[in-house]
Amino acid sequence: MANGIVDKVKEQATSIWGKVHGSQVAESILRPGSPFKKGYSDTPRNRSYVIMNNVLYHLHPVKVKRHGVRLSYTLCLGGISFFLFILLTITGIFLMFYYAPTAEAAYVDVEALSTSVAFGSLVRNMHRWGAHLMVLSVFLHMSRVFYHGAYKPPREFNWVVGVILLLLTLLLSFTGYLLPWDQLALWAVTVGTNMAGFVPVFGDQVKFALLGSVEVTGDTILRWYVLHVLAFPFIIVIFMAVHFWRVRKDGGISGPL
Amino acid sequence: MAEEPLVFEGKRVLGVVPGVPPVGDRKIPEEQESVMVWPHLLVRHAVAALAVLLIVLLVAIFFDAPLREIANPAVTPNPEKAPWYFAGLQELLSHYHPLVAGILVPGAVILGAMALPYLDRNPDRHGKTRRVAVATFTIFLVAWIVLTIIGFAFRGPDWGWVWPWIDWYGEL
């Protein structure tokens, strides 16, 4: 008796799923060759379509050289850097909901993340350690590319874009360092921005533009917050787009030695 | 005498060639050959992404991000430390004039790095024929790593030398 009911429910569910899966809506969302499409079969043609008929085609060609998928060649460092950027964006958006960039609120808000926000402490920790890890992985990626001589023609310009991406990564990390507004943040940024004061001729002006004041104050928090959550991410996404596009246009990742 | 026509699944065919299909990746792959991005590369992406996510999660569960007392311009901590990736720069700063250590050296390193592909005219990518380039880069790399480790872990109050296993002043 119970089995009969279970079977009936299963049958109904399958039939409803079949209707949804094959509906015009689902068909319009999933392009030909999508592995999520009804009746997908694993053929070479469909394997091509998965990429070609998909937004992924902006990132990947249908086929890559065999060495390109080998973990021991790239160590996946560029991809890991990109993934960490995505992770930092997601955790960063979460943190923005609980943070106000003022001298009065910043520290209290960050403190409250560990006392009164669900998963607040975990997400902040992920953001902090993920950021350090991204600096490390970008740095290692650059070293890997150097030792493989992968900056040589026709990839010279993509190396230059990569150096800019490293700088932007450091700037993103450093602007984020100020935001908790604790002693660590204040004095690390004081040390860092004092150096800018030694820029020849325009030193004081550069420092003032960086701090929005003559020393690190609440105005600096707002300035660095906007740079951290909006300006630098915007710029780095543009450079990343160029970087990934050039990887493909320069003939995919460099060949094995 | 004519041969019997070859019939395969009810259809007459010219011939059946044993072996592997001419397209796709269901044949024995060689080094320079291509493989399909789906599934080979995308699956690797997914595994790498999940591995990184797991590492970040585990670190985040077991180690809390630092949060000291609220910022106070009246109290200067000793030592004042920059984030670890600038610790090399800070160490340099303790030896040279800020214009040199803070502006000229990092500026030259950045410009030099950008100019690298245009300065290195050697088209060969094998390590053995790239001795000068590899040596130069490695010297910079090692110097930078050593400076960073010294600045990060071996410097204490008044930027004096400390042994990190005795007194720890590193900040993340």
Coordinates of C-alpha atoms in Angstrom, one line a residue:
Chain A
M1 CA 0.0 0.0 0.0
A2 CA 2.7 2.5 1.1
N3 CA 4.8 1.4 -1.9
G4 CA 2.0 2.1 -4.2
I5 CA 1.7 5.7 -3.0
V6 CA 5.5 6.2 -3.2
D7 CA 5.5 4.9 -6.8
K8 CA 2.6 7.1 -7.7
V9 CA 4.4 10.2 -6.3
K10 CA 7.5 9.3 -8.1
E11 CA 5.6 8.8 -11.3
Q12 CA 3.9 12.2 -10.9
A13 CA 7.2 13.9 -10.1
T14 CA 8.9 12.4 -13.1
S15 CA 6.1 13.5 -15.3
I16 CA 6.0 17.1 -14.0
W17 CA 9.8 17.3 -14.2
G18 CA 9.6 16.1 -17.8
K19 CA 7.1 18.8 -18.7
V20 CA 9.2 21.5 -17.0
H21 CA 12.5 20.3 -18.4
G22 CA 11.1 20.1 -21.9
S23 CA 9.1 23.3 -21.7
Q24 CA 9.5 26.3 -23.9
V25 CA 11.0 28.2 -21.0
A26 CA 13.7 25.6 -20.3
E27 CA 14.4 25.2 -24.0
S28 CA 14.8 28.9 -24.4
I29 CA 17.2 29.2 -21.5
L30 CA 19.4 26.2 -22.4
R31 CA 21.2 26.6 -25.7
P32 CA 21.7 23.6 -28.0
G33 CA 24.3 21.2 -26.6
S34 CA 23.8 22.2 -22.9
P35 CA 24.4 19.3 -20.6
F36 CA 21.3 20.4 -18.6
K37 CA 19.1 20.1 -21.7
K38 CA 16.6 17.3 -22.0
G39 CA 18.0 14.4 -24.0
Y40 CA 21.6 15.5 -23.8
S41 CA 24.0 12.9 -25.0
D42 CA 27.8 12.9 -24.5
T43 CA 29.0 13.2 -28.1
P44 CA 32.0 15.2 -29.4
R45 CA 29.6 17.6 -31.1
N46 CA 27.7 18.3 -27.9
R47 CA 31.0 18.7 -26.0
S48 CA 31.9 21.4 -28.5
Y49 CA 28.5 23.0 -28.1
V50 CA 28.8 23.1 -24.3
I51 CA 31.5 25.8 -24.8
M52 CA 30.6 27.3 -28.2
N53 CA 26.9 27.9 -27.4
N54 CA 27.6 29.3 -24.0
V55 CA 28.8 32.4 -22.3
L56 CA 31.9 30.4 -21.4
Y57 CA 33.0 30.8 -25.1
H58 CA 34.2 34.3 -24.0
L59 CA 36.7 32.6 -21.7
H60 CA 37.6 29.3 -23.3
P61 CA 38.0 27.9 -26.8
V62 CA 36.4 24.5 -27.6
K63 CA 39.7 22.7 -27.4
V64 CA 43.0 23.4 -25.7
K65 CA 46.4 21.8 -26.2
R66 CA 46.8 18.8 -24.0
H67 CA 49.6 20.3 -21.9
G68 CA 47.3 23.2 -21.1
V69 CA 45.1 21.1 -18.9
R70 CA 48.1 19.6 -17.1
L71 CA 48.2 20.7 -13.5
S72 CA 52.0 20.4 -13.3
Y73 CA 52.4 23.1 -16.0
T74 CA 50.3 26.0 -14.7
L75 CA 49.7 24.8 -11.2
C76 CA 46.4 26.5 -11.8
L77 CA 47.7 29.7 -10.3
G78 CA 46.1 32.1 -12.6
G79 CA 42.7 30.4 -12.3
I80 CA 43.1 30.3 -8.5
S81 CA 43.8 34.0 -8.4
F82 CA 40.6 34.6 -10.4
F83 CA 38.6 32.3 -8.2
L84 CA 39.9 34.0 -5.1
F85 CA 38.8 37.4 -6.6
I86 CA 35.3 36.0 -7.1
L87 CA 35.3 34.6 -3.5
L88 CA 36.5 38.0 -2.2
T89 CA 33.8 39.8 -4.2
I90 CA 31.1 37.6 -2.7
T91 CA 32.3 37.8 0.9
G92 CA 33.0 41.5 0.4
I93 CA 29.4 42.2 -0.6
F94 CA 28.2 40.4 2.5
L95 CA 30.5 42.5 4.7
M96 CA 29.3 45.7 3.0
F97 CA 25.8 45.1 4.5
Y98 CA 27.2 45.4 8.0
Y99 CA 29.8 48.2 7.6
A100 CA 29.7 51.9 7.6
P101 CA 32.9 53.7 6.5
T102 CA 33.1 56.3 9.2
A103 CA 35.5 56.8 12.1
E104 CA 32.7 56.4 14.6
A105 CA 31.1 53.2 13.1
A106 CA 33.8 51.3 11.3
Y107 CA 35.5 49.6 14.3
V108 CA 32.2 48.9 16.1
D109 CA 30.7 47.4 13.0
V110 CA 33.7 45.1 12.4
E111 CA 33.6 44.0 16.1
A112 CA 29.8 43.4 15.8
L113 CA 30.5 40.9 12.9
S114 CA 31.9 38.4 15.4
T115 CA 29.3 39.1 18.1
S116 CA 25.9 39.8 16.5
V117 CA 26.0 38.8 12.8
A118 CA 25.2 35.2 11.7
F119 CA 28.4 33.9 10.1
G120 CA 29.9 37.4 10.3
S121 CA 33.1 36.2 11.8
L122 CA 33.5 33.3 9.4
V123 CA 32.9 35.6 6.3
R124 CA 35.3 38.2 7.6
N125 CA 38.0 35.6 8.2
M126 CA 37.4 34.2 4.7
H127 CA 37.7 37.7 3.3
R128 CA 40.9 38.4 5.2
W129 CA 42.7 35.1 4.5
G130 CA 41.4 34.9 1.0
A131 CA 43.0 38.4 0.3
H132 CA 46.4 37.3 1.6
L133 CA 46.1 34.1 -0.4
M134 CA 45.3 36.1 -3.6
V135 CA 48.4 38.3 -3.2
L136 CA 50.4 35.1 -2.8
S137 CA 48.8 33.3 -5.8
V138 CA 49.2 36.3 -8.1
F139 CA 52.8 36.6 -7.1
L140 CA 53.4 32.8 -7.7
H141 CA 51.5 33.0 -11.0
M142 CA 53.9 35.7 -12.2
S143 CA 57.0 33.7 -11.1
R144 CA 55.6 30.6 -12.9
V145 CA 55.1 32.6 -16.1
F146 CA 58.6 34.1 -15.9
Y147 CA 60.3 30.7 -15.5
H148 CA 58.4 29.3 -18.4
G149 CA 59.4 32.2 -20.5
A150 CA 55.8 32.7 -21.3
Y151 CA 56.1 36.5 -21.5
K152 CA 58.0 36.2 -24.8
P153 CA 56.5 37.2 -28.2
P154 CA 53.6 37.2 -28.9
R155 CA 52.7 37.5 -25.2
E156 CA 54.8 40.6 -24.2
F157 CA 51.8 42.9 -23.7
N158 CA 49.9 40.4 -21.6
W159 CA 52.8 40.3 -19.2
V160 CA 52.5 44.1 -18.9
V161 CA 48.8 43.7 -18.2
G162 CA 49.7 41.1 -15.6
V163 CA 52.1 43.5 -13.8
I164 CA 49.2 46.0 -13.7
L165 CA 47.0 43.3 -12.2
L166 CA 49.6 42.5 -9.5
L167 CA 49.7 46.2 -8.6
L168 CA 45.9 46.4 -8.5
T169 CA 45.8 43.3 -6.3
L170 CA 48.2 45.0 -3.9
L171 CA 46.2 48.2 -3.9
L172 CA 43.0 46.3 -3.3
S173 CA 44.6 44.5 -0.4
F174 CA 46.1 47.6 1.1
T175 CA 43.0 49.7 0.9
G176 CA 41.1 46.9 2.6
Y177 CA 43.7 46.8 5.4
L178 CA 42.6 50.2 6.7
L179 CA 38.8 49.4 6.9
P180 CA 38.7 47.6 10.3
W181 CA 40.0 50.9 11.8
D182 CA 42.0 49.2 14.5
Q183 CA 45.5 50.1 15.6
L184 CA 47.0 47.6 13.1
A185 CA 45.1 49.3 10.2
L186 CA 45.8 52.9 11.3
W187 CA 49.6 52.4 11.7
A188 CA 50.2 50.1 8.8
V189 CA 48.5 52.7 6.5
T190 CA 50.4 55.5 8.2
V191 CA 53.7 53.8 7.5
G192 CA 52.6 53.1 3.9
T193 CA 51.3 56.6 3.1
N194 CA 54.2 58.3 4.7
M195 CA 56.3 56.9 1.9
A196 CA 54.1 58.7 -0.6
G197 CA 55.0 61.9 1.0
F198 CA 58.5 61.5 -0.4
V199 CA 57.4 61.6 -4.0
P200 CA 59.6 64.3 -5.6
V201 CA 58.0 67.8 -6.0
F202 CA 54.4 66.7 -5.4
G203 CA 54.9 64.6 -2.3
D204 CA 52.5 66.5 0.0
Q205 CA 49.9 66.8 -2.6
V206 CA 50.0 63.0 -3.4
K207 CA 49.8 62.2 0.3
F208 CA 46.8 64.6 0.7
A209 CA 45.0 63.0 -2.2
L210 CA 45.6 59.5 -0.8
L211 CA 44.4 60.4 2.7
G212 CA 41.8 63.0 2.0
S213 CA 43.5 64.9 4.8
V214 CA 47.0 65.5 6.2
E215 CA 47.0 62.4 8.3
V216 CA 44.9 59.1 8.4
T217 CA 41.4 60.1 9.6
G218 CA 37.8 59.3 9.1
D219 CA 38.0 61.0 5.7
T220 CA 40.6 58.4 4.7
I221 CA 38.3 55.6 5.6
L222 CA 35.6 56.8 3.2
R223 CA 38.1 57.5 0.5
W224 CA 39.8 54.0 0.8
Y225 CA 36.4 52.3 1.2
V226 CA 35.2 53.7 -2.1
L227 CA 38.5 52.7 -3.8
H228 CA 38.3 49.3 -2.2
V229 CA 34.8 48.3 -3.0
L230 CA 34.2 50.2 -6.2
A231 CA 37.0 51.9 -8.0
F232 CA 39.8 49.2 -7.9
P233 CA 37.4 46.3 -8.5
F234 CA 36.0 48.1 -11.5
I235 CA 39.5 48.8 -12.9
I236 CA 40.8 45.3 -12.1
V237 CA 37.8 43.6 -13.9
I238 CA 38.6 45.6 -17.0
F239 CA 42.2 44.5 -16.9
M240 CA 41.3 40.9 -16.2
A241 CA 39.0 40.9 -19.2
V242 CA 41.8 42.1 -21.4
H243 CA 44.2 39.6 -19.7
F244 CA 42.0 36.6 -20.3
W245 CA 41.1 37.7 -23.9
R246 CA 44.8 38.2 -24.7
V247 CA 45.6 34.7 -23.4
R248 CA 43.3 33.3 -26.1
K249 CA 44.3 35.7 -28.9
D250 CA 48.0 35.1 -28.3
G251 CA 47.4 31.4 -29.0
G252 CA 46.3 30.0 -25.7
I253 CA 48.6 29.4 -22.8
S254 CA 52.2 29.0 -23.7
G255 CA 53.4 25.5 -24.9
P256 CA 55.5 23.1 -22.8
L257 CA 59.3 23.6 -22.6
Chain B
M1 CA 33.2 -12.6 -58.4
A2 CA 31.8 -9.5 -56.6
E3 CA 32.1 -9.4 -52.9
E4 CA 29.1 -9.4 -50.7
P5 CA 28.0 -5.8 -49.9
L6 CA 28.9 -4.9 -46.3
V7 CA 25.7 -4.2 -44.3
F8 CA 26.0 -2.3 -41.0
E9 CA 22.8 -1.7 -38.9
G10 CA 20.7 -2.3 -41.9
K11 CA 22.6 0.1 -44.1
R12 CA 25.1 -0.7 -46.9
V13 CA 28.5 0.9 -46.1
L14 CA 31.7 1.3 -48.1
G15 CA 33.8 -0.2 -45.3
V16 CA 34.4 -0.3 -41.6
V17 CA 37.8 1.0 -40.4
P18 CA 38.8 -0.3 -37.0
G19 CA 40.4 2.0 -34.5
V20 CA 39.5 5.5 -33.2
P21 CA 37.3 8.3 -34.5
P22 CA 39.0 11.1 -36.4
V23 CA 37.5 13.8 -34.2
G24 CA 36.8 14.3 -30.5
D25 CA 39.1 13.0 -27.8
R26 CA 38.3 9.3 -27.8
K27 CA 41.6 8.4 -29.2
I28 CA 45.0 8.0 -27.6
P29 CA 46.2 11.6 -26.9
E30 CA 49.6 12.9 -27.7
E31 CA 51.4 15.9 -26.3
Q32 CA 50.6 18.5 -29.0
E33 CA 47.1 17.3 -29.5
S34 CA 44.0 19.1 -28.4
V35 CA 41.5 18.0 -25.8
M36 CA 38.0 19.1 -25.3
V37 CA 37.6 21.9 -22.8
W38 CA 34.4 20.3 -21.7
P39 CA 34.8 18.1 -19.7
H40 CA 38.6 18.0 -19.3
L41 CA 39.5 21.6 -18.4
L42 CA 36.2 22.6 -16.8
V43 CA 36.3 19.7 -14.5
R44 CA 39.8 20.7 -13.4
H45 CA 38.6 24.2 -12.8
A46 CA 35.8 23.0 -10.6
V47 CA 38.2 20.7 -8.6
A48 CA 40.7 23.5 -8.2
A49 CA 38.0 26.0 -7.1
L50 CA 36.6 23.6 -4.6
A51 CA 40.0 22.8 -3.2
V52 CA 40.8 26.5 -2.8
L53 CA 37.4 27.1 -1.2
L54 CA 38.0 24.3 1.2
I55 CA 41.4 25.7 2.2
V56 CA 40.0 29.2 2.8
L57 CA 37.1 27.8 4.7
L58 CA 39.3 25.7 7.0
V59 CA 41.7 28.5 7.7
A60 CA 38.8 30.9 8.3
I61 CA 37.2 28.4 10.8
F62 CA 40.4 27.8 12.8
F63 CA 42.1 31.2 12.6
D64 CA 40.4 34.5 13.4
A65 CA 41.3 37.6 11.4
P66 CA 43.2 40.0 13.8
L67 CA 41.4 43.0 15.3
R68 CA 43.3 45.1 17.8
E69 CA 42.1 48.0 19.9
I70 CA 40.3 50.8 18.1
A71 CA 42.5 53.1 16.0
N72 CA 44.1 55.8 18.3
P73 CA 46.4 58.4 16.7
A74 CA 47.7 59.3 20.1
V75 CA 49.2 55.8 20.8
T76 CA 51.9 54.7 18.3
P77 CA 52.5 50.9 18.6
N78 CA 56.1 49.8 18.6
P79 CA 57.0 48.4 16.1
E80 CA 54.7 49.9 13.5
K81 CA 54.3 47.2 10.8
A82 CA 53.1 47.4 7.3
P83 CA 51.1 44.4 5.9
W84 CA 53.4 41.4 5.1
Y85 CA 53.6 42.1 1.3
F86 CA 55.1 45.6 2.1
A87 CA 57.4 44.3 4.8
G88 CA 60.2 44.0 2.3
L89 CA 59.7 47.6 1.4
Q90 CA 59.6 48.6 5.1
E91 CA 62.8 46.7 5.7
L92 CA 64.4 48.6 2.8
L93 CA 63.1 51.8 4.3
S94 CA 65.0 51.2 7.5
H95 CA 68.3 51.2 5.5
Y96 CA 67.9 53.8 2.9
H97 CA 66.4 57.3 2.5
P98 CA 62.6 57.1 1.9
L99 CA 62.9 58.6 -1.5
V100 CA 65.2 55.7 -2.5
A101 CA 63.5 52.9 -0.7
G102 CA 59.9 54.1 -0.9
I103 CA 59.7 55.7 -4.4
L104 CA 62.8 55.0 -6.6
V105 CA 63.3 51.3 -5.9
P106 CA 59.7 50.1 -6.1
G107 CA 59.2 52.4 -9.1
A108 CA 62.2 51.0 -10.9
V109 CA 61.1 47.4 -10.0
I110 CA 57.6 48.0 -11.5
L111 CA 58.9 49.7 -14.6
G112 CA 61.6 47.1 -15.0
A113 CA 59.0 44.3 -14.7
M114 CA 56.8 46.0 -17.3
A115 CA 59.8 46.4 -19.7
L116 CA 61.1 42.9 -19.2
P117 CA 59.5 41.3 -22.3
Y118 CA 61.0 44.1 -24.4
L119 CA 64.4 44.0 -22.8
D120 CA 64.8 40.2 -23.0
R121 CA 65.4 39.7 -26.7
N122 CA 66.3 36.0 -26.4
P123 CA 63.4 34.2 -28.2
D124 CA 64.3 30.8 -26.5
R125 CA 62.2 29.6 -23.6
H126 CA 64.4 26.9 -22.3
G127 CA 66.1 27.5 -19.0
K128 CA 69.6 26.5 -20.2
T129 CA 69.8 29.2 -22.8
R130 CA 68.3 31.9 -20.6
R131 CA 70.9 32.0 -17.9
V132 CA 71.2 35.8 -17.7
A133 CA 67.4 36.3 -17.5
V134 CA 66.8 33.5 -15.1
A135 CA 69.7 34.6 -12.8
T136 CA 68.6 38.2 -12.8
F137 CA 65.0 37.4 -12.0
T138 CA 66.0 34.9 -9.4
I139 CA 68.3 37.4 -7.6
F140 CA 65.5 39.9 -7.4
L141 CA 63.0 37.3 -6.3
V142 CA 65.3 35.9 -3.6
A143 CA 66.3 39.3 -2.4
W144 CA 62.7 40.4 -2.2
I145 CA 61.6 37.2 -0.3
V146 CA 64.5 37.6 2.2
L147 CA 63.7 41.2 2.8
T148 CA 60.0 40.4 3.2
I149 CA 60.7 37.6 5.7
I150 CA 63.2 39.8 7.7
G151 CA 60.7 42.7 7.8
F152 CA 57.8 40.5 8.6
A153 CA 59.2 38.1 11.3
F154 CA 62.7 39.3 12.4
R155 CA 61.9 42.9 13.3
G156 CA 60.6 44.0 16.7
P157 CA 60.5 47.2 18.7
D158 CA 62.3 50.2 17.2
W159 CA 62.8 48.0 14.1
G160 CA 65.5 46.1 16.1
W161 CA 66.4 42.5 15.3
V162 CA 64.4 39.8 17.0
W163 CA 64.3 36.0 16.6
P164 CA 60.7 35.1 15.7
W165 CA 60.8 31.8 17.7
I166 CA 61.5 33.9 20.8
D167 CA 59.5 37.1 20.2
W168 CA 56.8 37.3 17.5
Y169 CA 55.9 40.6 16.0
G170 CA 54.6 39.5 12.6
E171 CA 51.2 41.0 11.6
L172 CA 48.8 39.6 9.0

